[in-house]
Every structure is written in structure tokens, then in C-alpha cells.
Amino acid sequence: MDVKSAEFIISNTDYKKCPESKLPEYAFIGRSNVGKSSLINMLCNRKDLAMTSSKPGKTLLINHFLINNNWHLVDLPGYGYATAGKKMRDKLQEMIESYILYREQLTCLFLLIDCRHEPQKIDLDFMEWLGENGVPFCIVFTKLDKLTHAKGVSNVQAYKDKLKEQWEELPTIFLTSSEKRNGREDILNYIAEVNKTL
Ligand code: GTP
Ligand code: MG
């Protein structure tokens, strides 16, 4: 799929105020600073469509972007933002959880994982919660450019082995680098294929 147009629509704190249109929606989630906004910019061929920052906690709202006038891409705040106060963390968590559980247009969630780290409890718990609630998701490994090819491959394999302890079937997995623009076609083609089935 080619991204011919990408347009920011609206930011919200409440899923109930998200766009009323029935277009299918693909949302990006993961720990703070994992590279969600960077990936969205890479997918859309834009530098500053979604705001990025080297400091965690940049995205604090549910951000809707309209792609090719036929689907929505959604940038979500990161979870597990350690330096935010508890009140702020709870508020963000409530906002993210209710969006995921109640937003009917949500078609697939892309869960981003930094390929450099070992499997983290917070991500595994989050996947378990998605599974329990029947939320369709894919895993996107980010920042592959920060590792050698061999190390990237072995980290991803170790992650899959860990997931196999918990899951009978693994979700679709993408390997990406926003820096090197890797994985773009794979994700966009996946979205195009799912859109065709709707
Ligand atoms: P929050 O909105 O704070 O939750 O963060 P986010 O997940 O949206 O992360 P963001 O895209 O803002 O990126 C965080 C930092 O990681 C920035 O300094 C990015 O430049 C950097 N980064 C993101 N993706 C990549 C990548 O593929 N490669 C490299 N080398 N750096 C990346
Ligand atoms: Mg962000």
C-alpha cells in the first residue's frame, strides 16, 4: 500500500470523543519511548506528523490520523512511564484501556517492543490482558538499527521462545527500524490485506 495522504484529525483524552466515522482503525502502543510516534512518521513518509521526543512521555493523548481517506491510524501514549506521577499514570492507563476495550472501530493493535531488551513483565502482562479481552494484536520490534543483524535476530528469537511458554500461537511479528525505514512495506501491506477483509 502506498500512503498517498496522511492528515492529523484530532487529539482526545476520552475514547468517546474520538471520530464518529466507522473507518477501520489501527493503533500503535507500547512502553514510553519505544518509538511509536517515530514509526508512525516513517509509515506515513512524514517527519513531524506525530510528535517524537528523546524524553519519554511525549504522547499523552489519543491521536487520530486519517490515511488515504480510508483508514485511521492512532498514536497512543506509552505505558509504564516511570517518571510520571502515579495519578498521571493511572489516568493514562484508564484512557488507554477504555480506548482498547470499547472503541469499536479498533481493528488491530500494533504492540511495539524495543528489540534491545529482554522480555519485560510489563509487556508480557499487557499481552496477556489483550489475550484475555480478545483484542487482535501484532508485535512490532523497533530500533533494529541499534543492534547488529545477528544480535537482532537472536533477541527476536529469544522473545518468541519466551512467548511460546505462554501462547499456543504467536501473533504476527514485524521487525522495524524507523531510522533505516525498515519494515514499512510489511506493516502497510498487512494493513491493506486486513482492510480488504472488512
Ligand atoms: P512516547 O510518546 O513518549 O510514549 O514515546 P514514543 O514511543 O512515541 O517514542 P518516539 O517515537 O518519540 O521515540 C523515542 C526516541 O527513540 C526518539 O529519540 C527517537 O528518535 C528514537 N527512535 C525511535 N525509533 C527509532 C529507531 O528505529 N531507531 C533509532 N535509532 N532510534 C529511534
Ligand atoms: Mg509518542
mmCIF file of C-alpha atoms and ligand atoms in Angstrom:
data_model
loop_
_atom_site.group_PDB
_atom_site.id
_atom_site.type_symbol
_atom_site.label_atom_id
_atom_site.label_comp_id
_atom_site.label_asym_id
_atom_site.label_seq_id
_atom_site.Cartn_x
_atom_site.Cartn_y
_atom_site.Cartn_z
ATOM 1 C CA MET A 1 0.000 0.000 0.000
ATOM 2 C CA ASP A 2 1.155 3.473 -0.761
ATOM 3 C CA VAL A 3 0.382 6.283 1.682
ATOM 4 C CA LYS A 4 -0.970 8.998 -0.596
ATOM 5 C CA SER A 5 -2.311 11.207 2.147
ATOM 6 C CA ALA A 6 -1.912 11.425 5.902
ATOM 7 C CA GLU A 7 -3.735 14.047 7.849
ATOM 8 C CA PHE A 8 -3.917 14.782 11.571
ATOM 9 C CA ILE A 9 -7.562 14.755 12.670
ATOM 10 C CA ILE A 10 -7.942 15.156 16.416
ATOM 11 C CA SER A 11 -6.426 14.507 19.857
ATOM 12 C CA ASN A 12 -8.551 13.224 22.732
ATOM 13 C CA THR A 13 -8.342 12.108 26.322
ATOM 14 C CA ASP A 14 -11.600 10.169 26.067
ATOM 15 C CA TYR A 15 -12.362 7.422 23.549
ATOM 16 C CA LYS A 16 -15.997 8.584 23.459
ATOM 17 C CA LYS A 17 -14.906 11.797 21.759
ATOM 18 C CA CYS A 18 -12.894 10.035 19.050
ATOM 19 C CA PRO A 19 -14.091 10.474 15.426
ATOM 20 C CA GLU A 20 -17.554 9.073 14.793
ATOM 21 C CA SER A 21 -16.658 7.725 11.356
ATOM 22 C CA LYS A 22 -16.769 3.948 11.015
ATOM 23 C CA LEU A 23 -13.409 3.697 9.227
ATOM 24 C CA PRO A 24 -11.189 0.852 10.402
ATOM 25 C CA GLU A 25 -8.597 1.871 12.922
ATOM 26 C CA TYR A 26 -5.044 0.670 13.582
ATOM 27 C CA ALA A 27 -3.449 1.816 16.818
ATOM 28 C CA PHE A 28 0.158 1.821 17.984
ATOM 29 C CA ILE A 29 1.001 1.135 21.592
ATOM 30 C CA GLY A 30 3.971 0.166 23.733
ATOM 31 C CA ARG A 31 6.174 1.411 26.516
ATOM 32 C CA SER A 32 7.006 5.047 26.631
ATOM 33 C CA ASN A 33 9.925 5.902 24.304
ATOM 34 C CA VAL A 34 9.743 2.593 22.376
ATOM 35 C CA GLY A 35 9.359 4.546 19.113
ATOM 36 C CA LYS A 36 5.596 4.653 18.398
ATOM 37 C CA SER A 37 5.475 8.169 17.037
ATOM 38 C CA SER A 38 8.677 7.668 15.025
ATOM 39 C CA LEU A 39 7.226 4.528 13.439
ATOM 40 C CA ILE A 40 4.037 6.373 12.510
ATOM 41 C CA ASN A 41 6.054 9.136 10.832
ATOM 42 C CA MET A 42 8.094 6.532 8.980
ATOM 43 C CA LEU A 43 4.976 4.717 7.790
ATOM 44 C CA CYS A 44 3.452 7.976 6.591
ATOM 45 C CA ASN A 45 6.642 9.321 4.996
ATOM 46 C CA ARG A 46 6.427 12.400 7.170
ATOM 47 C CA LYS A 47 8.917 13.917 9.560
ATOM 48 C CA ASP A 48 6.664 15.549 12.086
ATOM 49 C CA LEU A 49 3.183 14.163 11.646
ATOM 50 C CA ALA A 50 3.335 12.555 15.105
ATOM 51 C CA MET A 51 5.418 14.351 17.705
ATOM 52 C CA THR A 52 8.506 12.480 18.880
ATOM 53 C CA SER A 53 10.981 13.137 21.674
ATOM 54 C CA SER A 54 14.049 11.552 23.223
ATOM 55 C CA LYS A 55 12.319 12.060 26.599
ATOM 56 C CA PRO A 56 9.630 9.509 27.457
ATOM 57 C CA GLY A 57 6.064 10.646 27.886
ATOM 58 C CA LYS A 58 5.779 12.796 24.774
ATOM 59 C CA THR A 59 2.455 11.454 23.562
ATOM 60 C CA LEU A 60 -0.216 11.912 26.224
ATOM 61 C CA LEU A 61 -3.362 11.841 24.113
ATOM 62 C CA ILE A 62 -5.211 9.551 21.717
ATOM 63 C CA ASN A 63 -4.196 10.990 18.327
ATOM 64 C CA HIS A 64 -6.144 10.183 15.174
ATOM 65 C CA PHE A 65 -4.651 10.453 11.691
ATOM 66 C CA LEU A 66 -6.614 9.833 8.501
ATOM 67 C CA ILE A 67 -4.710 7.789 5.915
ATOM 68 C CA ASN A 68 -5.668 7.731 2.206
ATOM 69 C CA ASN A 69 -9.135 8.867 3.254
ATOM 70 C CA ASN A 70 -9.984 5.275 4.148
ATOM 71 C CA TRP A 71 -8.496 4.244 7.463
ATOM 72 C CA HIS A 72 -7.413 5.773 10.743
ATOM 73 C CA LEU A 73 -4.029 5.405 12.290
ATOM 74 C CA VAL A 74 -3.897 6.087 16.031
ATOM 75 C CA ASP A 75 -0.919 7.146 18.103
ATOM 76 C CA LEU A 76 -1.409 6.266 21.759
ATOM 77 C CA PRO A 77 0.514 7.352 24.863
ATOM 78 C CA GLY A 78 3.127 4.914 26.131
ATOM 79 C CA TYR A 79 2.514 2.837 29.189
ATOM 80 C CA GLY A 80 4.856 2.384 32.145
ATOM 81 C CA TYR A 81 6.121 5.940 32.044
ATOM 82 C CA ALA A 82 8.136 5.681 35.265
ATOM 83 C CA THR A 83 8.774 9.345 35.984
ATOM 84 C CA ALA A 84 5.155 10.386 35.620
ATOM 85 C CA GLY A 85 3.356 10.552 38.972
ATOM 86 C CA LYS A 86 1.021 7.750 39.974
ATOM 87 C CA LYS A 87 -2.061 9.880 39.363
ATOM 88 C CA MET A 88 -0.935 10.669 35.824
ATOM 89 C CA ARG A 89 -0.023 7.040 35.133
ATOM 90 C CA ASP A 90 -3.408 5.825 36.378
ATOM 91 C CA LYS A 91 -5.194 8.391 34.250
ATOM 92 C CA LEU A 92 -3.259 7.418 31.125
ATOM 93 C CA GLN A 93 -3.820 3.746 31.801
ATOM 94 C CA GLU A 94 -7.548 4.257 32.190
ATOM 95 C CA MET A 95 -7.646 6.234 28.955
ATOM 96 C CA ILE A 96 -5.696 3.608 27.004
ATOM 97 C CA GLU A 97 -7.617 0.660 28.447
ATOM 98 C CA SER A 98 -11.026 2.096 27.756
ATOM 99 C CA TYR A 99 -9.985 3.041 24.215
ATOM 100 C CA ILE A 100 -8.804 -0.523 23.565
ATOM 101 C CA LEU A 101 -11.806 -2.211 25.151
ATOM 102 C CA TYR A 102 -14.617 -0.005 23.878
ATOM 103 C CA ARG A 103 -13.505 1.574 20.610
ATOM 104 C CA GLU A 104 -15.477 -0.498 18.120
ATOM 105 C CA GLN A 105 -13.528 0.722 15.098
ATOM 106 C CA LEU A 106 -10.263 -0.648 16.520
ATOM 107 C CA THR A 107 -9.265 -3.339 14.030
ATOM 108 C CA CYS A 108 -5.747 -4.219 15.109
ATOM 109 C CA LEU A 109 -3.343 -3.038 17.734
ATOM 110 C CA PHE A 110 0.378 -2.913 16.972
ATOM 111 C CA LEU A 111 2.316 -3.523 20.153
ATOM 112 C CA LEU A 112 5.828 -2.110 19.914
ATOM 113 C CA ILE A 113 8.768 -3.730 21.678
ATOM 114 C CA ASP A 114 12.327 -2.381 21.774
ATOM 115 C CA CYS A 115 14.403 -5.203 20.268
ATOM 116 C CA ARG A 116 17.349 -4.433 22.541
ATOM 117 C CA HIS A 117 15.725 -5.567 25.759
ATOM 118 C CA GLU A 118 14.884 -8.942 27.217
ATOM 119 C CA PRO A 119 11.168 -9.672 27.554
ATOM 120 C CA GLN A 120 9.761 -7.296 30.182
ATOM 121 C CA LYS A 121 6.988 -8.187 32.582
ATOM 122 C CA ILE A 122 5.021 -5.055 31.789
ATOM 123 C CA ASP A 123 4.801 -6.025 28.082
ATOM 124 C CA LEU A 124 4.066 -9.697 28.744
ATOM 125 C CA ASP A 125 1.326 -8.727 31.227
ATOM 126 C CA PHE A 126 -0.117 -6.314 28.710
ATOM 127 C CA MET A 127 -0.234 -9.037 26.028
ATOM 128 C CA GLU A 128 -1.920 -11.363 28.474
ATOM 129 C CA TRP A 129 -4.538 -8.706 29.142
ATOM 130 C CA LEU A 130 -5.062 -8.266 25.378
ATOM 131 C CA GLY A 131 -5.484 -12.018 25.011
ATOM 132 C CA GLU A 132 -7.978 -12.215 27.876
ATOM 133 C CA ASN A 133 -10.009 -9.474 26.278
ATOM 134 C CA GLY A 134 -9.812 -10.873 22.752
ATOM 135 C CA VAL A 135 -8.073 -7.825 21.298
ATOM 136 C CA PRO A 136 -6.339 -8.613 17.970
ATOM 137 C CA PHE A 137 -2.712 -7.518 18.026
ATOM 138 C CA CYS A 138 0.621 -7.808 16.224
ATOM 139 C CA ILE A 139 4.093 -7.316 17.662
ATOM 140 C CA VAL A 140 6.441 -4.759 16.142
ATOM 141 C CA PHE A 141 10.082 -4.905 17.201
ATOM 142 C CA THR A 142 11.609 -1.418 16.997
ATOM 143 C CA LYS A 143 15.075 0.111 16.728
ATOM 144 C CA LEU A 144 16.673 -2.860 14.911
ATOM 145 C CA ASP A 145 19.325 -0.438 13.637
ATOM 146 C CA LYS A 146 20.723 -0.247 17.170
ATOM 147 C CA LEU A 147 21.847 -3.895 17.055
ATOM 148 C CA THR A 148 23.933 -5.941 14.668
ATOM 149 C CA HIS A 149 21.844 -8.100 12.364
ATOM 150 C CA ALA A 150 22.867 -11.267 14.232
ATOM 151 C CA LYS A 151 22.045 -9.819 17.661
ATOM 152 C CA GLY A 152 18.698 -8.525 16.417
ATOM 153 C CA VAL A 153 17.769 -11.933 15.063
ATOM 154 C CA SER A 154 18.809 -13.720 18.255
ATOM 155 C CA ASN A 155 16.940 -11.241 20.501
ATOM 156 C CA VAL A 156 13.766 -11.657 18.463
ATOM 157 C CA GLN A 157 14.135 -15.440 18.597
ATOM 158 C CA ALA A 158 14.616 -15.310 22.383
ATOM 159 C CA TYR A 159 11.473 -13.209 22.633
ATOM 160 C CA LYS A 160 9.498 -15.695 20.546
ATOM 161 C CA ASP A 161 10.736 -18.559 22.727
ATOM 162 C CA LYS A 162 9.537 -16.697 25.806
ATOM 163 C CA LEU A 163 6.123 -16.056 24.214
ATOM 164 C CA LYS A 164 5.764 -19.722 23.324
ATOM 165 C CA GLU A 165 5.744 -20.505 27.050
ATOM 166 C CA GLN A 166 2.520 -18.548 27.325
ATOM 167 C CA TRP A 167 0.931 -18.633 23.871
ATOM 168 C CA GLU A 168 -0.040 -21.544 21.688
ATOM 169 C CA GLU A 169 0.071 -19.433 18.574
ATOM 170 C CA LEU A 170 2.316 -16.424 18.128
ATOM 171 C CA PRO A 171 0.952 -13.143 16.786
ATOM 172 C CA THR A 172 2.210 -11.695 13.512
ATOM 173 C CA ILE A 173 5.631 -10.147 14.109
ATOM 174 C CA PHE A 174 7.296 -7.243 12.312
ATOM 175 C CA LEU A 175 10.944 -6.164 12.501
ATOM 176 C CA THR A 176 11.440 -2.456 12.036
ATOM 177 C CA SER A 177 13.778 0.488 12.170
ATOM 178 C CA SER A 178 12.313 3.951 11.765
ATOM 179 C CA GLU A 179 15.835 5.250 11.369
ATOM 180 C CA LYS A 180 16.614 2.934 8.432
ATOM 181 C CA ARG A 181 12.986 2.779 7.257
ATOM 182 C CA ASN A 182 12.823 -0.987 7.585
ATOM 183 C CA GLY A 183 9.566 -2.878 7.936
ATOM 184 C CA ARG A 184 7.451 -0.169 6.352
ATOM 185 C CA GLU A 185 6.133 -2.181 3.418
ATOM 186 C CA ASP A 186 5.409 -5.203 5.607
ATOM 187 C CA ILE A 187 3.211 -3.240 8.008
ATOM 188 C CA LEU A 188 1.421 -1.237 5.311
ATOM 189 C CA ASN A 189 0.739 -4.371 3.246
ATOM 190 C CA TYR A 190 -0.583 -6.136 6.330
ATOM 191 C CA ILE A 191 -2.992 -3.264 6.978
ATOM 192 C CA ALA A 192 -4.057 -3.281 3.315
ATOM 193 C CA GLU A 193 -4.759 -7.023 3.489
ATOM 194 C CA VAL A 194 -6.819 -6.700 6.671
ATOM 195 C CA ASN A 195 -8.744 -3.767 5.193
ATOM 196 C CA LYS A 196 -9.678 -5.950 2.234
ATOM 197 C CA THR A 197 -11.301 -8.490 4.548
ATOM 198 C CA LEU A 198 -13.569 -5.919 6.243
HETATM 199 P P1 GTP B 1 6.139 8.404 23.956
HETATM 200 O O1 GTP B 1 5.243 9.202 23.073
HETATM 201 O O2 GTP B 1 6.907 9.244 24.921
HETATM 202 O O3 GTP B 1 5.463 7.247 24.599
HETATM 203 O O4 GTP B 1 7.334 7.780 23.030
HETATM 204 P P2 GTP B 1 7.229 7.066 21.614
HETATM 205 O O5 GTP B 1 7.051 5.600 21.803
HETATM 206 O O6 GTP B 1 6.263 7.752 20.718
HETATM 207 O O7 GTP B 1 8.742 7.253 21.071
HETATM 208 P P3 GTP B 1 9.289 8.289 19.994
HETATM 209 O O8 GTP B 1 8.855 7.924 18.627
HETATM 210 O O9 GTP B 1 9.047 9.673 20.474
HETATM 211 O O10 GTP B 1 10.853 7.922 20.043
HETATM 212 C C1 GTP B 1 11.609 7.937 21.238
HETATM 213 C C2 GTP B 1 13.091 8.086 20.911
HETATM 214 O O11 GTP B 1 13.575 6.928 20.222
HETATM 215 C C3 GTP B 1 13.401 9.263 19.989
HETATM 216 O O12 GTP B 1 14.629 9.838 20.417
HETATM 217 C C4 GTP B 1 13.551 8.623 18.624
HETATM 218 O O13 GTP B 1 14.400 9.336 17.757
HETATM 219 C C5 GTP B 1 14.162 7.281 18.976
HETATM 220 N N1 GTP B 1 13.817 6.248 17.979
HETATM 221 C C6 GTP B 1 12.578 5.865 17.626
HETATM 222 N N2 GTP B 1 12.603 4.886 16.695
HETATM 223 C C7 GTP B 1 13.900 4.640 16.442
HETATM 224 C C8 GTP B 1 14.595 3.730 15.558
HETATM 225 O O14 GTP B 1 14.023 2.935 14.804
HETATM 226 N N3 GTP B 1 15.961 3.780 15.595
HETATM 227 C C9 GTP B 1 16.645 4.618 16.413
HETATM 228 N N4 GTP B 1 17.977 4.565 16.393
HETATM 229 N N5 GTP B 1 16.030 5.491 17.248
HETATM 230 C C10 GTP B 1 14.681 5.512 17.267
HETATM 231 MG MG MG B 2 4.856 9.164 21.123
#
